[in-house]
XYZ file of N, CA and C in Angstrom:
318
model
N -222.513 19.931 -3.920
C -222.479 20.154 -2.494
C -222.406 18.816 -1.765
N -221.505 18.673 -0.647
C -220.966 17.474 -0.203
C -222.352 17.337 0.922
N -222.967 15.773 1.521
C -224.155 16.225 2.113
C -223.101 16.224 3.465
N -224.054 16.039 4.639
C -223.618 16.107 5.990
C -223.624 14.069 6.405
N -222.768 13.707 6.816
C -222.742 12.371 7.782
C -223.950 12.922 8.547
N -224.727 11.018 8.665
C -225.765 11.242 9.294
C -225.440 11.966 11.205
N -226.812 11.931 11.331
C -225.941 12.342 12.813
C -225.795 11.072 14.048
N -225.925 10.193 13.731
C -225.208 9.158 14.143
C -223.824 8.953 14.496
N -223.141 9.110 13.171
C -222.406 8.965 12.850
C -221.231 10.174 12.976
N -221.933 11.454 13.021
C -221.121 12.486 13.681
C -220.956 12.380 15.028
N -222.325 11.654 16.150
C -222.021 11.248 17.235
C -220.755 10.800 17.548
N -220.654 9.408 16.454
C -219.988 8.411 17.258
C -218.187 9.186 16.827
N -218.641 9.684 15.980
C -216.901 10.268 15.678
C -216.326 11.300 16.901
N -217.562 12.217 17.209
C -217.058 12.924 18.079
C -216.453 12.058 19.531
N -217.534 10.674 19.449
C -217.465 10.009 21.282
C -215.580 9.276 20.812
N -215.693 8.585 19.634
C -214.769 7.727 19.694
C -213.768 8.456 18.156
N -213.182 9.966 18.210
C -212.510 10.227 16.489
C -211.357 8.879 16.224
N -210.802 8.391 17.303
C -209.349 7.158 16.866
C -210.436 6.206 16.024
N -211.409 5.781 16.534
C -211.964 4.963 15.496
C -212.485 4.566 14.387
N -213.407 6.155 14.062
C -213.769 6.504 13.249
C -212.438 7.573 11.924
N -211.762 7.229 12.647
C -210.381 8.010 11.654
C -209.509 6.758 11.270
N -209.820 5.726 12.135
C -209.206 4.371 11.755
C -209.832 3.782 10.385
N -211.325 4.101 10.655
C -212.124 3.324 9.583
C -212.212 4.149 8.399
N -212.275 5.114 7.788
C -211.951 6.114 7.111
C -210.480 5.804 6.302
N -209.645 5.665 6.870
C -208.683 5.012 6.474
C -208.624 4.119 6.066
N -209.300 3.091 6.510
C -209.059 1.996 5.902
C -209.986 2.147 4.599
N -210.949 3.287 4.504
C -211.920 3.182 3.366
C -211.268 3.854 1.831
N -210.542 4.643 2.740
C -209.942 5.434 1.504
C -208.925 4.805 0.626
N -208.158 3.658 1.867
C -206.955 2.610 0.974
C -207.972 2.019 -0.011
N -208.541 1.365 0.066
C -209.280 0.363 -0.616
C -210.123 1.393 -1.631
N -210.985 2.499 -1.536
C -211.297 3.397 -2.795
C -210.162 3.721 -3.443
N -209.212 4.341 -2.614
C -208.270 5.159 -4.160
C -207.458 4.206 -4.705
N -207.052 2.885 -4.076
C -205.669 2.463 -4.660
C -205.930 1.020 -5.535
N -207.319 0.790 -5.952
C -208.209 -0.137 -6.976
C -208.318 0.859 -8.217
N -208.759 -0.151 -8.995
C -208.786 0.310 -10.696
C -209.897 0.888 -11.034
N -211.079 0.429 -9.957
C -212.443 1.002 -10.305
C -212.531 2.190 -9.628
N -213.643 2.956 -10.740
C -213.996 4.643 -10.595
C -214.741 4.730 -9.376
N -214.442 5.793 -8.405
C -215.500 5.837 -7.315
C -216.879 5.704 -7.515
N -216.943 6.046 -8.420
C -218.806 5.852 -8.935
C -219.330 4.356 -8.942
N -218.543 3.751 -9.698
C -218.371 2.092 -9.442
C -218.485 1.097 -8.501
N -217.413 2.118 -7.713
C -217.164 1.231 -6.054
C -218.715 1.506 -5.441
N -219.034 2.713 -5.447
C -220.556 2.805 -4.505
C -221.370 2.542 -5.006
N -221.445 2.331 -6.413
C -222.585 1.414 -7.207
C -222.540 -0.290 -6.350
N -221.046 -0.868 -6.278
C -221.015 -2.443 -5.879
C -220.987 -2.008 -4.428
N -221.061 -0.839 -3.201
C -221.542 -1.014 -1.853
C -222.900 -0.460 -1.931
N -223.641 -0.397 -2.907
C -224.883 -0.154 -2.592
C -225.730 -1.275 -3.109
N -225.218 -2.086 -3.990
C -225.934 -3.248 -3.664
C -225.347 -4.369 -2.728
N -224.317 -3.773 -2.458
C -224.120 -4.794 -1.045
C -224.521 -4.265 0.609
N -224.613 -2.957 0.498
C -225.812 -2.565 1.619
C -226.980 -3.039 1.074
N -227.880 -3.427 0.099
C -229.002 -3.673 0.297
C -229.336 -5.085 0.335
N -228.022 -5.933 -0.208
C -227.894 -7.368 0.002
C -227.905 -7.824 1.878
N -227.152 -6.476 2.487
C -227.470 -7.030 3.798
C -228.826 -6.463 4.860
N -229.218 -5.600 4.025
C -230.494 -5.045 4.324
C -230.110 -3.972 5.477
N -229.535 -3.322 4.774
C -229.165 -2.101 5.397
C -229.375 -0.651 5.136
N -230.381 -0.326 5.955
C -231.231 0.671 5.267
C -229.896 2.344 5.193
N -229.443 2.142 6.384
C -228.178 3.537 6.360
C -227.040 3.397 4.983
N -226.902 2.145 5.457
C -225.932 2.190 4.049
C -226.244 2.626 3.034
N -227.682 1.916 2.625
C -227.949 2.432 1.217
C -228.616 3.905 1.201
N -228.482 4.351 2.272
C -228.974 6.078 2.335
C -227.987 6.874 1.762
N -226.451 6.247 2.510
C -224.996 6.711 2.753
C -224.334 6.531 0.910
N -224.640 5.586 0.699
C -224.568 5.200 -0.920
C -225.223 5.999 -1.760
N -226.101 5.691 -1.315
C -227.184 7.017 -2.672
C -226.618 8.417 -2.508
N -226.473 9.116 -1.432
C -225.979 10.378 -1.462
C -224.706 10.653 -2.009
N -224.192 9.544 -1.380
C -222.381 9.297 -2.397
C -222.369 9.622 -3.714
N -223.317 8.698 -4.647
C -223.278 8.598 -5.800
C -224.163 9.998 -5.974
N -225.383 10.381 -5.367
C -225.740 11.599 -6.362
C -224.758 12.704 -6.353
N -224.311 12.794 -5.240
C -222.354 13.568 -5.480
C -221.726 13.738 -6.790
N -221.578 12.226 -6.985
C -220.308 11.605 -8.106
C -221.630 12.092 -9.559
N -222.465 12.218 -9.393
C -223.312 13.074 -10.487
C -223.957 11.575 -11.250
N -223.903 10.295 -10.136
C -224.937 9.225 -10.391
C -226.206 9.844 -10.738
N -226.992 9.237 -11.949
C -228.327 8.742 -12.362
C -229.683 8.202 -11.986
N -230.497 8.955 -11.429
C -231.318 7.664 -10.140
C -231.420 5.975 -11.026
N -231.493 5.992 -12.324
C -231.904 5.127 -12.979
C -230.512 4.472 -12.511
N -228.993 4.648 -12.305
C -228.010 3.976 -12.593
C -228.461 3.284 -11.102
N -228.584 3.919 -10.093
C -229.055 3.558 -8.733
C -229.958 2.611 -8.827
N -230.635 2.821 -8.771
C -232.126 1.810 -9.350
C -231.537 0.578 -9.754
N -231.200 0.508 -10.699
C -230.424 -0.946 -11.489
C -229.502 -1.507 -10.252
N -228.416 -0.616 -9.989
C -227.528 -1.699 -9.340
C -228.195 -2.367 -8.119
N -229.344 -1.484 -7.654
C -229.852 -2.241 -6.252
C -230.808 -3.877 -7.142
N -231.542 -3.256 -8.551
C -232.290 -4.396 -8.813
C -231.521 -5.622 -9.751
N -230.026 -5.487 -10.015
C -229.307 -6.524 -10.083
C -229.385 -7.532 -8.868
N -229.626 -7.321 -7.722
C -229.140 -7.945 -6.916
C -230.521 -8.604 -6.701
N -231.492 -9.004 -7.323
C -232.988 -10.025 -7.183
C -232.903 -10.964 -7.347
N -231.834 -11.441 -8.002
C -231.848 -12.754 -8.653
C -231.608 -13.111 -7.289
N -230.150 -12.526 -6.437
C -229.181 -12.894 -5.636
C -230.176 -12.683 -4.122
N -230.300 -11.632 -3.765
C -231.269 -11.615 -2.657
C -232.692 -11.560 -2.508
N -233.386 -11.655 -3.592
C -235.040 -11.950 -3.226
C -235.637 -10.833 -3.815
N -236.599 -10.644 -4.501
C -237.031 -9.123 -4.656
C -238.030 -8.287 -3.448
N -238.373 -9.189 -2.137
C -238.467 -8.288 -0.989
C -237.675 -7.314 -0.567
N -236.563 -7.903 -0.190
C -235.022 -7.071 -0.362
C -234.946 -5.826 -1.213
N -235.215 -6.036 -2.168
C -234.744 -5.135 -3.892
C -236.048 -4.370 -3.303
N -237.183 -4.654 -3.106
C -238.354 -3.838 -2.977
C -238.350 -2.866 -1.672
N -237.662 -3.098 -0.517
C -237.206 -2.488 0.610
C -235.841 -1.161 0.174
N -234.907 -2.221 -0.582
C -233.740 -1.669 -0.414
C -234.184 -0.453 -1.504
N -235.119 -0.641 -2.811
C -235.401 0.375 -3.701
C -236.190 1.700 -2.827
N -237.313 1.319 -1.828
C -237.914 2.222 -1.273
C -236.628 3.245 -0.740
N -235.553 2.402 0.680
C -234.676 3.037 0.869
C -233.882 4.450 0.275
N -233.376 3.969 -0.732
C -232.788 4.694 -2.257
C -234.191 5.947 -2.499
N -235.335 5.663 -2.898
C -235.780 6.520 -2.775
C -236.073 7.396 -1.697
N -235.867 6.990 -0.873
C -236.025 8.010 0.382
C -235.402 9.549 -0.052
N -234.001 9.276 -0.883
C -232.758 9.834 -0.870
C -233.164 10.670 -2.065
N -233.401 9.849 -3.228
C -233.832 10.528 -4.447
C -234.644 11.419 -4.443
N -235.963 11.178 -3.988
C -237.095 11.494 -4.183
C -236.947 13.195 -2.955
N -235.854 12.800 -1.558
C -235.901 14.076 -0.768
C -235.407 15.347 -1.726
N -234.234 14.931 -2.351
C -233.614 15.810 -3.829
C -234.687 16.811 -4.857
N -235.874 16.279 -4.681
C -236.809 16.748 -5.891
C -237.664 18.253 -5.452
């Protein structure tokens, strides 16, 4: 089951759809027409939402991947690869995040 866009984000599509149909586009060039598996790609934007400390992203990521029939453990890892690189405050925020997502699932 596909989840729902936050409602933010259904806001802003409804205030502004040219923009949000712009960006969509541009998301889908760059997912379908690379070598890596969608599962992949939102594995490397979910540790780059949590590299920028972005708590939606990595909400928007986790739901992606439990879609694509992601692992919480595969989740888990790719956010705690990124300690070396951003700090493990970060990894310790961005992991809570992720669980927000997991843990609502149970």
């Amino acid at each position: 089951m596909k989840s729902k866009p936050p409602k933010h984000y259904r806001r802003l599509k409804k205030m502004q759809p040219e923009f949000i149909a712009a960006w969509e586009a541009t998301s889908k060039a760059v997912r379908d027409k690379g070598p890596l598996p969608p599962k992949t790609g939102h594995l490397i934007q979910l540790a780059a939402a949590a590299a920028v400390h972005s708590e939606g992203a990595v909400h928007s990521h986790v739901r992606r991947l439990l879609e694509l029939k992601a692992k919480p453990a595969e989740i888990r890892q790719s956010i705690m690869l990124t300690a070396a690189t951003i700090g493990f405050p970060a990894v310790m925020a961005a992991l809570s995040w992720a669980d927000d997502i997991l843990e609502a699932g149970r």
